[in-house]
Every structure is written in structure tokens, then in C-alpha cells.
Amino acid sequence: MLSIDERLKTIERLPDHKGGHFPDGAHVVRVNRLPWTPFNLVGTPDGPVFKLLAVDWRREMLVMILNVPGGMAVEPHYHLEEAQGYIMTGDFEYEYGHIFAENYIGEGAAIAHSATIGKDDVLQFSIIFGGLCGVRPDGGPDLSVIVGCQAAYEMAKANNAADHIAPPPPGWKSRWQQQDN
């Protein structure tokens, strides 16, 4: 094991304008320099956009800032595992009540729901485990399209917005992609 001084000698500092990731798992995100990437679970061209901040491949967790346009009816979607969110701006209605800016929400695993966004955009900091997918007619998860770590990373990478995230380990596959639909 390296001493702190030895470890520090192995780190090449980032310039102030550039984000990046490091072999020890650390990463720096220059959030103001990240472009918004379409978050297109439901196929809406003018729908939500996101900035992917982190991916933990081992825990199958992604962290992002999500912006959902005001007035949008969010299509039903299924949470494969838990999700957490801090609402920074805007408001929305869903089965748990009217959610406002400066509210924090935690959503359980294996639930399907939708929401109606208020007149202003909802900007939220989100932590999502497992991912999101569509909903089958019987209310279960439609695993044919999953927006989890891999999909979010690929969308951000295609938009030149993932240089700060370490790529998936060789052979990595979501445990959800290994299940039958």
C-alpha cells in the first residue's frame, strides 16, 4: 500500500477547465462545462435532459442533474431499484403529493409511476440505482429498454459529456440485462 505522499506523486492534477477520472476512483466534474444530454426513456424529442455526474458500476448507481420541461406529462416508468432526488427548481404532482423546490424525495424499488410537471422546469439532483425502464401492461418492468448505468454513460459519451467517468469494467453487464423480459 502506498503512503499518502507516494500516492500523491502518482496523481496528475487536472487543469481548471477540464474534468476527468483517476485510477483510484476519484473524479472531478466541471458541471458548468458539461453539455445537456437528452434523457430519452420515453422517446420525446423535446423532453428531459441530463448531466451525468457519476457512475458506480459495482453498485449499479448513477448520479445526475435532470431537467424536465415545465408542463410535461412524464410517461409511466418503472424504477428497478431505489431512486433519490433533491428538487432544486419547479414542482410536480404525483401519487405521493405535490412536490416543490427544496423537497427531497426517495422512491422505492419495483414501482411504476408517472408525474405531471408544473409550469416551470423541474431541475433535480438524482441518484438512481439499477435504472429506469418502461412499464408492461401488467404493471411489471419492461426490460426491453433500460436506462441505467450503461445507457446513461453511452448517451453522455455520445454527447462528449462523459470524460470524467471511468468506462465500464471489461465484460460489465447490468444484472437487469441478464433477466428475461
XYZ file of C-alpha atoms in Angstrom:
181
model
C 0.000 0.000 0.000
C 1.310 3.442 -0.920
C 1.808 6.135 1.683
C -0.163 9.331 1.165
C 2.950 11.100 -0.131
C 3.718 8.247 -2.551
C 0.118 8.196 -3.810
C 0.079 11.961 -4.331
C 3.166 11.658 -6.544
C 1.212 9.376 -8.905
C -1.625 11.863 -9.482
C -1.535 14.291 -12.366
C -3.642 17.325 -11.430
C -6.343 18.418 -13.838
C -6.318 21.855 -15.421
C -9.033 24.184 -14.100
C -11.107 23.866 -17.280
C -11.114 20.075 -17.594
C -12.801 17.262 -15.691
C -11.507 13.726 -15.517
C -11.289 10.439 -13.637
C -8.387 8.842 -11.822
C -7.210 5.238 -11.324
C -8.034 5.404 -7.595
C -11.727 6.037 -8.362
C -11.711 9.788 -7.749
C -13.185 12.093 -10.367
C -13.703 15.811 -10.926
C -16.718 17.132 -12.825
C -16.749 20.656 -14.245
C -20.558 20.712 -14.228
C -20.856 24.136 -15.864
C -18.850 22.813 -18.844
C -20.945 19.674 -19.393
C -23.453 19.885 -22.224
C -27.031 18.797 -21.558
C -27.759 15.327 -22.964
C -31.269 14.185 -23.984
C -32.700 11.745 -21.440
C -34.914 9.889 -23.808
C -36.563 6.974 -21.993
C -39.965 7.751 -23.492
C -38.880 8.958 -26.935
C -39.855 12.613 -26.509
C -37.644 14.855 -28.684
C -38.217 17.947 -26.522
C -38.154 16.015 -23.279
C -35.843 15.867 -20.284
C -32.109 16.486 -20.458
C -29.397 15.459 -18.016
C -25.806 15.950 -16.954
C -24.268 12.660 -15.857
C -22.071 13.291 -12.819
C -21.016 9.812 -11.738
C -21.447 6.105 -12.381
C -20.637 3.450 -9.810
C -20.515 0.292 -11.908
C -20.146 -2.014 -8.897
C -23.263 -0.678 -7.163
C -25.095 -0.075 -10.453
C -25.733 3.531 -9.422
C -25.779 6.718 -11.461
C -25.804 10.320 -10.275
C -27.111 13.105 -12.475
C -28.709 16.502 -12.687
C -32.004 16.140 -14.557
C -34.038 18.950 -16.127
C -37.653 18.133 -17.036
C -39.547 20.746 -19.098
C -42.398 22.605 -17.460
C -45.858 21.361 -18.403
C -44.612 17.912 -19.407
C -46.623 14.823 -18.560
C -43.957 12.286 -17.625
C -44.878 8.930 -19.139
C -45.235 5.954 -16.812
C -41.870 4.447 -15.998
C -40.629 1.708 -13.699
C -37.926 2.060 -11.035
C -35.874 -1.135 -10.959
C -34.329 -0.154 -7.629
C -34.422 2.858 -5.318
C -34.056 6.440 -6.515
C -33.360 9.628 -4.575
C -33.849 13.209 -5.699
C -33.396 16.748 -4.449
C -35.706 19.128 -6.300
C -33.868 22.405 -6.965
C -36.473 24.263 -9.058
C -40.053 23.785 -10.196
C -42.755 21.487 -8.906
C -44.724 18.415 -9.917
C -47.682 16.283 -8.916
C -47.631 12.538 -8.491
C -49.146 9.840 -6.328
C -47.190 10.908 -3.250
C -48.375 14.514 -3.368
C -47.349 17.915 -4.670
C -43.546 18.141 -4.691
C -41.856 21.559 -4.616
C -38.376 23.055 -4.987
C -36.228 22.279 -1.945
C -38.066 18.986 -1.335
C -36.138 15.724 -1.161
C -37.783 12.546 -2.409
C -36.910 8.903 -2.035
C -38.664 6.359 -4.214
C -38.733 2.655 -3.526
C -37.665 -0.236 -5.698
C -40.014 -2.048 -8.071
C -42.524 0.765 -8.509
C -44.143 2.246 -11.591
C -45.445 5.790 -11.670
C -45.776 8.957 -13.706
C -45.829 12.664 -12.874
C -47.188 15.938 -14.183
C -44.664 18.760 -14.174
C -45.851 22.240 -13.147
C -45.474 25.299 -15.371
C -41.750 25.707 -14.668
C -38.956 23.265 -15.463
C -38.027 20.842 -12.697
C -34.298 20.765 -12.063
C -33.282 17.932 -9.769
C -30.207 16.191 -8.441
C -30.862 12.448 -8.756
C -29.264 9.241 -7.555
C -30.660 6.208 -9.351
C -29.901 2.587 -8.529
C -30.499 -0.108 -11.135
C -32.135 2.189 -13.661
C -35.477 3.015 -15.179
C -37.490 1.213 -17.821
C -40.926 1.149 -19.375
C -43.981 -0.495 -17.858
C -45.624 -3.681 -19.162
C -49.439 -3.847 -19.391
C -49.445 -5.989 -16.228
C -47.568 -3.240 -14.333
C -44.227 -5.039 -14.276
C -40.946 -3.792 -15.729
C -40.480 -3.773 -19.497
C -36.803 -4.734 -19.600
C -36.535 -4.321 -23.373
C -35.293 -0.736 -22.849
C -33.409 0.078 -19.655
C -31.898 3.467 -18.906
C -29.346 2.558 -16.276
C -25.610 2.996 -15.917
C -24.667 1.684 -19.368
C -27.316 3.604 -21.331
C -26.763 6.859 -19.422
C -22.995 6.548 -19.890
C -23.349 5.816 -23.618
C -25.768 8.734 -24.134
C -23.443 11.124 -22.286
C -20.350 9.775 -24.066
C -22.003 10.263 -27.484
C -22.637 13.878 -26.441
C -18.995 14.422 -25.336
C -20.197 14.660 -21.738
C -18.565 11.641 -20.060
C -14.791 12.252 -19.986
C -14.937 12.452 -16.176
C -16.422 8.945 -15.865
C -14.382 5.764 -15.951
C -15.730 3.392 -18.616
C -17.408 0.166 -17.539
C -15.073 -2.625 -16.487
C -14.380 -5.203 -19.230
C -17.334 -7.552 -19.579
C -19.582 -5.452 -17.312
C -23.278 -6.164 -17.717
C -26.246 -4.965 -15.704
C -27.899 -7.653 -13.626
C -31.188 -6.400 -15.148
C -29.999 -7.110 -18.691
C -29.350 -10.690 -17.666
C -33.010 -11.321 -16.840
C -35.709 -12.443 -19.230
C -38.319 -9.924 -20.285
